[in-house]
XYZ file of C-alpha atoms in Angstrom:
678
model
C 81.435 70.702 97.305
C 81.877 74.458 96.956
C 84.729 76.779 97.978
C 84.717 80.499 98.644
C 87.954 82.468 98.243
C 86.820 85.084 100.791
C 88.298 87.809 98.574
C 87.158 90.826 100.581
C 88.628 89.654 103.882
C 91.795 88.238 102.335
C 92.422 91.495 100.459
C 92.245 93.434 103.730
C 94.644 91.018 105.444
C 97.071 91.101 102.533
C 96.738 94.839 101.852
C 95.685 94.246 98.244
C 92.338 96.056 98.387
C 91.510 97.710 95.088
C 93.960 95.743 92.952
C 91.210 93.398 91.733
C 87.535 93.103 92.623
C 86.769 89.801 90.886
C 89.563 87.377 91.848
C 91.864 86.691 94.772
C 95.085 88.724 95.100
C 97.405 87.834 97.984
C 101.014 88.246 99.045
C 103.439 85.400 99.533
C 104.712 84.342 102.957
C 101.327 85.013 104.551
C 98.301 82.696 104.961
C 95.011 83.323 103.221
C 91.681 81.685 103.993
C 89.233 79.559 102.011
C 85.795 78.460 103.173
C 84.696 74.998 102.011
C 81.065 73.906 101.834
C 80.348 70.159 101.592
C 77.277 68.404 100.292
C 77.368 66.164 103.335
C 79.229 65.998 106.626
C 83.011 66.045 106.135
C 84.640 62.962 107.680
C 88.262 64.002 108.222
C 89.260 60.483 109.247
C 87.946 58.909 106.056
C 87.937 61.666 103.453
C 91.080 63.174 101.909
C 91.271 66.722 100.651
C 94.025 68.218 98.564
C 94.533 71.669 97.105
C 96.136 71.771 93.674
C 97.801 75.054 92.694
C 98.598 75.253 88.987
C 100.929 77.634 87.196
C 100.635 76.751 83.504
C 102.116 73.243 83.292
C 103.524 73.340 86.821
C 101.431 72.340 89.791
C 101.683 71.716 93.516
C 99.439 69.232 95.332
C 99.017 70.359 98.922
C 97.346 68.018 101.433
C 94.918 69.849 103.694
C 95.920 68.684 107.166
C 94.408 69.023 110.597
C 97.418 70.827 112.043
C 99.511 73.789 111.012
C 102.680 72.883 109.112
C 106.016 73.626 110.767
C 107.980 74.271 107.563
C 107.927 77.825 106.228
C 109.732 76.904 103.007
C 106.900 75.173 101.143
C 103.189 75.471 100.414
C 100.875 74.102 103.080
C 97.172 74.055 103.949
C 95.384 73.204 107.175
C 91.980 73.341 108.782
C 91.812 76.355 111.027
C 91.374 75.323 114.651
C 87.985 76.078 116.070
C 86.344 76.559 112.693
C 84.909 73.022 112.318
C 81.692 73.846 114.117
C 79.622 70.810 115.180
C 76.515 72.870 114.473
C 77.692 73.360 110.852
C 79.390 70.093 109.883
C 79.033 70.919 106.197
C 81.479 73.870 106.372
C 85.179 74.186 107.058
C 87.710 77.044 106.999
C 91.113 76.318 105.503
C 94.285 78.388 105.804
C 96.637 78.224 102.831
C 100.237 79.294 103.266
C 102.650 80.205 100.451
C 106.383 80.380 101.175
C 108.094 83.814 101.012
C 110.123 82.486 98.063
C 107.057 81.443 96.028
C 106.876 82.263 92.319
C 105.119 85.535 91.489
C 102.349 84.706 89.045
C 98.713 83.891 88.317
C 97.698 80.448 89.642
C 94.596 78.310 89.159
C 93.199 76.633 92.298
C 91.516 73.223 92.295
C 90.199 71.068 95.125
C 90.850 67.349 94.890
C 88.375 65.356 97.002
C 88.849 61.638 97.649
C 86.247 59.737 99.676
C 84.861 56.228 99.975
C 82.306 57.210 97.323
C 84.965 58.180 94.755
C 87.181 61.105 93.899
C 86.741 64.237 91.864
C 88.214 67.734 91.421
C 86.592 71.117 91.313
C 88.061 74.426 90.177
C 88.005 76.912 93.016
C 89.169 80.023 91.192
C 92.154 82.157 90.293
C 94.916 83.336 92.603
C 97.383 86.144 91.864
C 100.443 85.904 94.108
C 102.622 88.976 94.708
C 105.788 89.829 96.631
C 105.252 90.773 100.265
C 107.166 93.730 101.740
C 105.228 93.148 105.014
C 106.793 89.665 105.427
C 110.173 89.618 107.194
C 111.282 86.510 105.268
C 110.493 87.987 101.836
C 113.495 89.453 100.029
C 111.555 92.703 99.475
C 110.732 93.179 103.179
C 110.647 96.873 104.101
C 110.672 97.514 107.867
C 108.786 100.818 108.161
C 105.025 100.965 107.592
C 105.105 104.555 106.276
C 107.642 103.443 103.643
C 105.469 100.507 102.605
C 102.494 102.827 102.262
C 104.470 105.294 100.128
C 106.484 102.911 97.973
C 103.947 100.100 97.447
C 100.389 101.263 98.030
C 100.525 104.940 97.041
C 99.056 105.382 93.556
C 100.215 108.927 92.777
C 103.484 110.806 92.770
C 105.469 113.814 91.664
C 108.179 113.499 89.044
C 110.842 116.182 89.460
C 112.294 117.934 86.418
C 113.732 121.360 85.545
C 117.153 122.103 86.980
C 118.768 121.627 90.379
C 118.574 125.357 90.994
C 114.876 125.537 90.133
C 113.094 122.201 90.504
C 109.801 121.798 88.680
C 107.255 119.047 89.254
C 105.073 116.837 87.104
C 102.083 115.187 88.855
C 101.684 111.534 87.877
C 99.054 108.863 88.454
C 100.622 105.428 88.932
C 97.085 104.034 88.572
C 97.740 100.578 90.042
C 94.126 100.351 91.271
C 92.574 101.054 87.886
C 90.594 98.225 86.347
C 92.756 95.809 84.386
C 96.155 97.167 85.459
C 97.008 94.169 87.673
C 96.216 91.764 84.831
C 98.338 93.778 82.382
C 101.315 93.805 84.754
C 101.083 90.027 85.238
C 100.747 89.528 81.479
C 103.916 91.580 80.977
C 105.889 88.784 82.627
C 104.243 86.210 80.350
C 105.036 88.017 77.084
C 108.655 88.786 78.023
C 111.462 87.306 75.974
C 112.656 85.350 79.007
C 109.325 83.543 79.289
C 109.069 82.936 75.548
C 112.577 81.484 75.370
C 112.286 79.157 78.365
C 109.131 79.248 80.456
C 110.463 76.725 82.986
C 113.586 78.778 83.630
C 111.511 81.964 83.817
C 109.210 80.509 86.471
C 112.184 79.088 88.378
C 113.717 82.569 88.601
C 110.509 84.529 89.150
C 110.710 84.231 92.919
C 113.669 86.649 92.905
C 112.991 90.411 92.652
C 116.473 90.889 91.162
C 115.406 88.777 88.196
C 111.932 90.340 88.032
C 113.389 93.855 87.925
C 115.671 92.887 85.014
C 112.709 91.474 83.093
C 110.490 94.504 83.730
C 113.295 96.983 82.960
C 113.611 95.400 79.507
C 109.836 95.191 78.980
C 109.094 98.876 79.680
C 110.965 99.817 76.483
C 110.245 97.936 73.265
C 113.766 97.963 71.784
C 114.402 94.205 72.064
C 110.932 92.765 72.613
C 107.224 93.577 72.582
C 107.768 96.117 75.363
C 105.455 98.939 76.379
C 106.964 102.220 75.187
C 108.818 103.504 72.162
C 111.250 106.294 72.983
C 111.371 109.482 70.927
C 113.687 112.433 71.568
C 113.377 113.968 68.090
C 110.658 116.516 68.973
C 108.593 115.120 66.076
C 105.664 113.275 67.682
C 103.182 113.316 64.786
C 102.914 109.501 64.768
C 102.008 109.312 68.435
C 101.705 111.300 71.667
C 104.164 113.924 72.870
C 105.720 112.388 76.024
C 104.850 115.568 77.932
C 101.136 114.924 77.418
C 100.957 111.715 79.472
C 99.625 112.186 82.994
C 99.549 108.594 84.273
C 100.593 105.007 83.683
C 97.101 103.524 83.310
C 96.307 104.842 79.837
C 99.752 103.776 78.565
C 99.504 100.216 79.900
C 95.918 99.808 78.658
C 96.788 101.066 75.178
C 99.708 98.613 75.047
C 97.556 95.644 76.068
C 94.610 96.565 73.858
C 96.890 96.893 70.819
C 98.141 93.325 71.207
C 101.404 94.521 72.793
C 102.415 97.012 70.113
C 104.619 99.814 71.484
C 102.930 102.950 72.756
C 104.302 106.096 71.128
C 106.054 107.935 72.756
C 108.077 107.935 75.953
C 111.011 109.772 77.453
C 112.905 109.032 80.662
C 110.268 110.134 83.174
C 107.549 108.188 81.330
C 109.651 105.004 81.239
C 110.467 105.360 84.944
C 106.913 106.169 86.054
C 105.410 103.213 84.167
C 108.041 100.909 85.663
C 107.195 102.243 89.129
C 103.574 101.254 88.543
C 104.443 97.711 87.462
C 106.846 97.096 90.336
C 104.429 98.443 92.956
C 101.710 96.195 91.550
C 104.079 93.210 91.837
C 104.706 94.129 95.474
C 108.276 95.387 95.108
C 108.811 98.751 96.900
C 109.715 101.329 94.255
C 110.262 105.071 94.015
C 110.993 107.439 91.124
C 114.328 109.268 91.357
C 115.666 112.303 89.474
C 119.402 112.847 88.907
C 120.265 116.440 87.949
C 123.106 116.971 85.469
C 123.096 113.299 84.565
C 126.087 112.187 82.481
C 125.798 109.730 79.592
C 129.370 108.452 79.306
C 129.416 106.382 76.117
C 133.121 105.467 76.167
C 133.429 104.695 79.882
C 136.290 107.127 80.622
C 134.319 109.028 83.312
C 134.906 112.301 81.455
C 132.345 114.369 79.545
C 133.689 116.908 77.056
C 131.859 120.146 76.244
C 132.852 122.567 73.492
C 132.068 126.280 73.116
C 132.918 128.767 70.403
C 134.843 131.889 71.354
C 131.476 133.705 71.301
C 129.946 131.387 73.888
C 127.883 129.149 71.590
C 127.792 125.554 72.785
C 128.681 122.986 70.100
C 127.298 119.417 69.669
C 130.743 117.884 69.092
C 130.739 114.515 70.882
C 128.615 111.459 71.672
C 128.891 111.993 75.429
C 126.272 114.270 76.927
C 124.905 115.720 80.140
C 121.132 115.644 80.546
C 119.765 118.447 82.717
C 117.859 115.722 84.491
C 117.420 112.003 84.077
C 114.764 109.907 85.784
C 115.036 106.270 86.897
C 113.592 104.146 89.688
C 114.965 102.594 92.842
C 113.595 99.215 93.968
C 114.053 97.838 97.482
C 115.329 94.259 97.746
C 117.919 91.952 99.241
C 120.841 91.031 97.005
C 121.450 87.367 97.702
C 123.506 87.241 94.505
C 126.106 89.655 95.913
C 128.404 89.695 98.905
C 126.937 91.088 102.120
C 126.287 94.787 102.536
C 124.494 95.696 99.328
C 120.850 95.078 100.204
C 118.407 97.978 100.078
C 117.711 100.467 97.293
C 118.765 99.371 93.811
C 118.870 101.573 90.694
C 116.806 100.168 87.819
C 116.556 102.231 84.636
C 114.146 101.195 81.842
C 115.071 104.087 79.518
C 116.908 102.485 76.581
C 120.414 104.001 76.671
C 122.916 101.128 76.677
C 122.607 97.333 76.528
C 123.050 95.191 79.619
C 123.590 91.521 78.903
C 122.766 92.218 75.263
C 119.389 93.829 76.078
C 118.319 97.461 76.590
C 117.852 97.490 80.360
C 119.836 98.719 83.346
C 120.203 97.398 86.893
C 119.447 96.499 89.549
C 122.595 98.281 90.753
C 122.994 98.764 94.530
C 123.009 102.438 95.484
C 125.595 101.526 98.141
C 127.860 100.061 95.449
C 127.641 103.316 93.453
C 128.553 105.310 96.559
C 131.524 103.050 97.318
C 132.595 102.817 93.639
C 132.290 99.056 93.545
C 132.369 99.096 89.764
C 133.056 95.368 89.475
C 129.578 94.586 90.808
C 126.497 93.451 88.876
C 124.492 95.014 87.335
C 125.594 98.151 85.426
C 127.257 99.885 88.388
C 129.968 101.554 86.209
C 127.411 103.177 83.892
C 125.331 104.562 86.765
C 128.460 105.604 88.668
C 129.422 107.757 85.658
C 125.904 109.248 85.522
C 126.400 110.770 88.967
C 130.191 111.232 89.168
C 131.791 111.962 85.770
C 134.125 114.960 85.426
C 133.394 117.656 82.830
C 136.073 119.178 80.590
C 134.927 122.472 79.046
C 136.809 123.685 75.955
C 136.730 127.006 74.096
C 137.599 126.279 70.461
C 138.137 128.111 67.166
C 138.491 126.195 63.904
C 139.216 122.933 65.752
C 141.933 124.625 67.854
C 141.563 124.621 71.641
C 141.900 128.153 72.986
C 141.245 127.354 76.650
C 139.842 124.577 78.832
C 138.746 123.957 82.404
C 137.784 120.832 84.332
C 134.788 120.611 86.689
C 134.454 117.797 89.213
C 131.243 118.782 90.984
C 128.678 119.493 88.259
C 127.492 115.958 87.374
C 125.006 114.452 89.822
C 124.749 117.775 91.637
C 121.384 116.802 93.155
C 119.505 113.494 93.339
C 116.000 113.548 94.774
C 112.708 111.673 95.125
C 109.282 112.395 96.563
C 109.364 112.578 100.368
C 107.469 110.104 102.540
C 103.899 111.300 102.980
C 104.760 114.729 101.587
C 104.805 116.553 98.260
C 108.265 117.971 98.919
C 111.348 116.498 97.232
C 113.719 114.525 99.437
C 117.434 115.018 98.782
C 119.098 111.578 98.568
C 122.381 112.747 96.981
C 124.395 111.552 99.969
C 123.218 107.960 99.425
C 124.991 108.017 96.032
C 127.984 110.236 96.767
C 130.297 111.184 99.637
C 129.092 114.745 99.608
C 127.155 117.039 101.854
C 123.441 116.830 101.036
C 121.868 119.820 99.307
C 118.412 121.146 100.036
C 116.215 121.243 96.918
C 113.232 123.495 96.442
C 110.053 123.256 94.402
C 108.718 126.299 92.628
C 105.207 125.956 94.012
C 106.007 125.499 97.671
C 108.960 127.537 98.853
C 111.582 130.066 97.770
C 114.878 128.663 96.554
C 117.551 128.433 99.266
C 121.265 128.658 98.527
C 121.537 127.039 95.079
C 123.841 124.115 94.374
C 127.075 124.825 92.505
C 126.858 125.626 88.814
C 129.305 126.305 86.015
C 128.544 130.014 86.419
C 132.051 131.305 87.006
C 135.344 130.975 85.227
C 138.854 132.139 85.941
C 142.287 132.213 84.402
C 145.577 133.828 85.360
C 144.547 137.409 84.732
C 140.743 137.375 84.449
C 137.676 135.883 86.107
C 133.999 136.058 85.219
C 130.810 135.232 87.078
C 127.337 134.817 85.577
C 124.335 135.290 87.909
C 120.588 135.147 87.382
C 119.093 138.035 89.314
C 115.974 135.950 90.064
C 114.440 132.669 88.923
C 113.103 133.257 85.389
C 109.295 133.317 85.100
C 107.295 132.803 81.892
C 106.013 136.157 80.624
C 108.686 138.223 82.392
C 112.089 139.417 81.240
C 115.073 137.203 82.081
C 117.505 139.397 84.036
C 121.096 138.446 84.739
C 124.446 140.013 85.485
C 128.019 139.339 84.338
C 130.778 140.285 86.773
C 134.248 140.597 85.227
C 137.355 140.987 87.402
C 140.867 142.019 86.387
C 143.430 140.290 88.598
C 146.383 142.044 86.949
C 148.234 145.234 87.798
C 147.579 146.952 84.464
C 144.454 148.214 82.716
C 142.783 145.568 80.549
C 140.504 146.032 77.570
C 138.215 143.000 77.303
C 135.424 141.887 75.006
C 132.274 140.258 76.374
C 130.319 137.772 74.269
C 127.005 136.568 75.731
C 124.960 133.849 74.076
C 121.577 132.222 74.847
C 120.480 128.956 73.219
C 117.327 126.905 73.650
C 117.812 123.283 74.632
C 115.902 120.151 75.522
C 116.863 118.378 78.734
C 118.640 115.573 76.851
C 120.259 117.404 73.910
C 122.991 119.902 73.184
C 121.525 123.370 72.635
C 120.023 124.420 69.315
C 120.643 127.693 67.501
C 121.249 130.948 69.336
C 118.082 132.980 69.972
C 119.730 135.935 71.748
C 123.259 137.340 71.933
C 125.148 140.477 72.904
C 128.725 141.702 72.928
C 130.479 144.634 74.573
C 133.968 146.069 74.889
C 134.873 147.324 78.362
C 137.916 148.537 80.234
C 138.941 147.152 83.593
C 141.108 149.042 86.058
C 143.986 147.157 87.711
C 142.491 144.725 90.226
C 139.111 146.144 89.351
C 135.678 144.642 88.579
C 132.692 145.650 86.504
C 129.125 144.355 86.623
C 127.251 144.214 83.323
C 123.456 143.949 83.445
C 121.520 142.114 80.726
C 117.878 141.399 79.944
C 116.224 138.982 77.539
C 112.662 140.109 76.866
C 109.704 137.705 76.802
C 109.182 138.413 73.096
C 112.729 137.179 72.454
C 112.263 133.809 74.219
C 108.472 133.271 74.001
C 108.741 130.746 71.174
C 110.618 128.339 73.474
C 107.524 127.237 75.396
C 107.916 126.170 79.015
C 109.114 122.612 78.366
C 112.487 123.888 77.160
C 115.555 125.071 78.988
C 118.099 127.771 78.219
C 121.877 127.470 77.965
C 123.353 130.878 78.783
C 127.103 131.401 78.361
C 129.546 134.305 78.507
C 133.090 134.407 77.143
C 135.431 137.202 78.239
C 138.476 137.813 76.030
C 141.516 139.950 76.890
C 141.978 141.992 73.693
C 145.760 142.170 74.214
C 146.719 138.660 75.347
C 143.793 136.762 73.746
C 143.261 135.080 77.128
C 139.682 133.781 77.405
C 137.470 132.693 80.288
C 133.986 131.173 80.118
C 131.029 130.889 82.480
C 127.701 129.227 81.745
C 124.339 128.570 83.322
C 121.542 126.220 82.241
C 118.132 127.089 83.636
C 114.439 126.404 83.190
C 111.754 129.065 83.014
C 109.118 128.771 85.718
C 105.546 128.702 84.451
C 102.275 129.604 86.176
C 100.236 126.996 88.074
C 96.728 125.593 87.810
C 95.084 125.788 91.258
C 92.682 123.157 92.586
C 90.451 123.643 95.616
C 88.129 120.996 97.058
C 84.903 121.756 98.906
C 84.701 120.432 102.485
C 88.280 119.207 102.275
C 88.234 117.664 105.768
C 85.087 115.589 105.220
C 85.710 113.702 101.977
C 84.231 110.211 102.242
C 84.573 107.217 99.923
C 81.730 106.678 97.435
C 80.204 110.108 98.098
C 80.041 112.786 95.401
C 82.516 115.652 95.795
C 83.239 118.922 94.010
C 86.549 120.544 93.066
C 87.148 124.003 91.641
C 89.948 124.339 89.086
C 91.195 127.899 88.522
C 93.777 129.527 86.291
C 94.604 133.203 85.790
C 96.129 134.201 82.442
C 99.476 135.897 83.258
C 100.369 136.625 79.647
C 100.005 139.878 77.743
C 97.913 138.138 75.067
C 94.626 136.230 75.172
C 94.937 132.423 75.385
C 92.715 129.391 74.975
C 93.432 125.699 75.405
C 92.450 122.248 76.646
C 92.167 121.380 80.351
C 92.667 117.739 81.363
C 91.807 116.671 84.926
C 92.685 113.175 86.175
C 92.798 111.368 89.481
C 93.251 107.643 90.034
C 90.602 106.407 92.442
C 88.722 109.707 92.143
C 87.643 109.937 88.498
C 86.650 106.991 86.296
C 88.014 108.731 83.205
C 89.939 111.896 82.478
C 87.833 115.032 82.299
C 88.505 117.083 79.144
C 87.333 120.704 79.045
C 87.784 123.252 76.261
C 88.958 126.524 77.796
C 87.435 129.503 75.994
C 89.434 132.620 75.179
C 90.954 134.118 78.345
C 91.986 137.749 78.209
C 95.167 138.902 79.985
C 94.691 138.690 83.801
C 91.295 137.012 83.348
C 90.561 134.009 85.599
C 89.000 130.695 84.556
C 86.895 128.783 87.131
C 85.853 125.229 86.259
C 83.845 122.831 88.415
C 84.916 119.157 88.372
C 82.769 116.520 90.109
C 84.361 113.324 91.381
C 83.502 110.286 93.502
C 86.305 108.611 95.493
C 86.267 104.814 95.138
C 88.310 103.940 98.219
C 89.806 105.458 101.355
C 93.365 106.791 101.438
C 95.397 109.723 100.189
C 94.696 110.450 96.516
C 95.761 113.084 94.003
C 93.641 115.200 91.691
C 95.868 116.704 89.004
C 95.284 119.111 86.137
C 97.097 119.812 82.880
C 96.289 122.924 80.824
C 97.687 122.922 77.290
C 97.571 126.430 75.833
C 97.431 127.336 72.166
C 100.477 129.605 72.332
C 104.070 128.420 72.051
C 103.423 124.848 73.263
C 102.941 126.059 76.830
C 101.710 123.410 79.298
C 100.659 124.376 82.829
C 100.095 121.908 85.659
C 98.702 121.742 89.157
C 97.669 119.159 91.717
C 95.824 118.668 94.978
C 96.270 115.777 97.396
C 93.057 114.615 99.032
C 92.540 112.449 102.109
C 89.528 110.187 101.598
C 87.934 108.716 104.733
C 86.196 105.325 104.819
C 82.454 105.321 104.170
């Protein structure tokens, strides 16, 4: 007796094409088909057939019956009506059904055959069973097909960074169709602490995406286990890879598996989130990457973040609480049978190791609806995430540990929360799903001019004075940074005031470092009068920052008579140039046919540059293409031909990363490509 798993057809039916070419991958709650070939005619009245499905030491024996089972809550198998062809009595087609609550895992299939001549078993093959967002009875069911395509099957994305006033993008390959990635994701569940401690309990819980998301959240970081990534925010990456150099999940997951599950060095929040998105999409759980701008890390749980400035406008690193310019996590779609009604849907899961949850570095799943409604008594980690998007900010001006002035801001934290739009490369504003606030419209530097910016801490006022800090235009690498300071006297007498302006470099997750530019002026203000002061920071003064850093700009205005002080600040990123990608015959790209792309970059700097170009594209290129870029003179253009062969139909992304030899500058670009079936 012989059995065929009919992989190609089953993969089409179960929408698992490309996940594995050598073994069967199906989704629970949906039948798949086997074809049996017998050595002699099958006598259904005298011969008994059983399908044994093994998961380590667990197994299910499923009788293969002549009629379809009525129960949807257990495994079943039946001969498909009309398939037992009298002209081919040696063949039969069998439908196998797994319940929508089946355990996610890798099973071994055996046929048990009992006849009047004896009984024997034969191994049929391997079966990987995933969650099924196409099945209405599965707890990850997602109603809209375009959402399932985006949040389960799409293997590329854009990770949003920068600031809310000037969003920047990072192309990313989720790489779930790369060879070996499915096996690595399934192995991740097997090497988790939960499985090692109690494999029976782990399997018993592995039907629930709530449990799976907790396990994966812990396994993406290595803090408590043999997880995938080691975090590093020190800016010293000599023992590993700078987190900014990763372009996709595939190379990270493969390095982890090939090393025997040693941590990959290094990750930061967007890397942790993007790798988790890959794993969850592979497991069949709809997932998207989300960016929260001005994300609070409230270590003491008081929902207040304190910031301290000197009287000259220099920001001080005085407390454990912090505000990250952006923080990246994922949302996973699932029902919450463990909670009271009303909290199904998107759940925040954060694999970046910040705080422990249940004694382990993981976070979530926390219902987005619970965060919006401040249901802080709800599992898991709702209070921590609520603070990340809602904490107040107290800003103090201090001198020798004495508070000179303070203000409280209630609208800076969580000013914008966004994710990649469905079927589009634009960001989608989802702030209103987290907060009772009017949604803001984000912009991306490469696609559209910035509309009215969201609120910032760029104005301050006191009884007699107010100050406003304004960028004249979005800062661009290679150009001067131009801004204005508007000071207003609200009193009825002339005021003499001193202006201190201070610029500090900062990373997205740290307090600023030392001042790299400052200015001060003494001015007179007429009663009820205003003055506008213009400032410029030249490229030579900020060039050493690179384009991965941000700038904290602050102004303090002091009344020379009363010592009254007011502060305004602005944190901004500096927009870099873009690598452009064009594809020949863009409307006629066909799977398995050779294609050509042209990658171009024009040097906008006043000095010659050279560097390394990396081009990647899951499903388009087998391996990354590395090209040394020779010396480019100012305004000179580089044109590089990249040849690629799409493996499968669908929308794919070709993305480029150009690392220049000056000031750690990294330039990116991408092109989405629609591949038609062969």
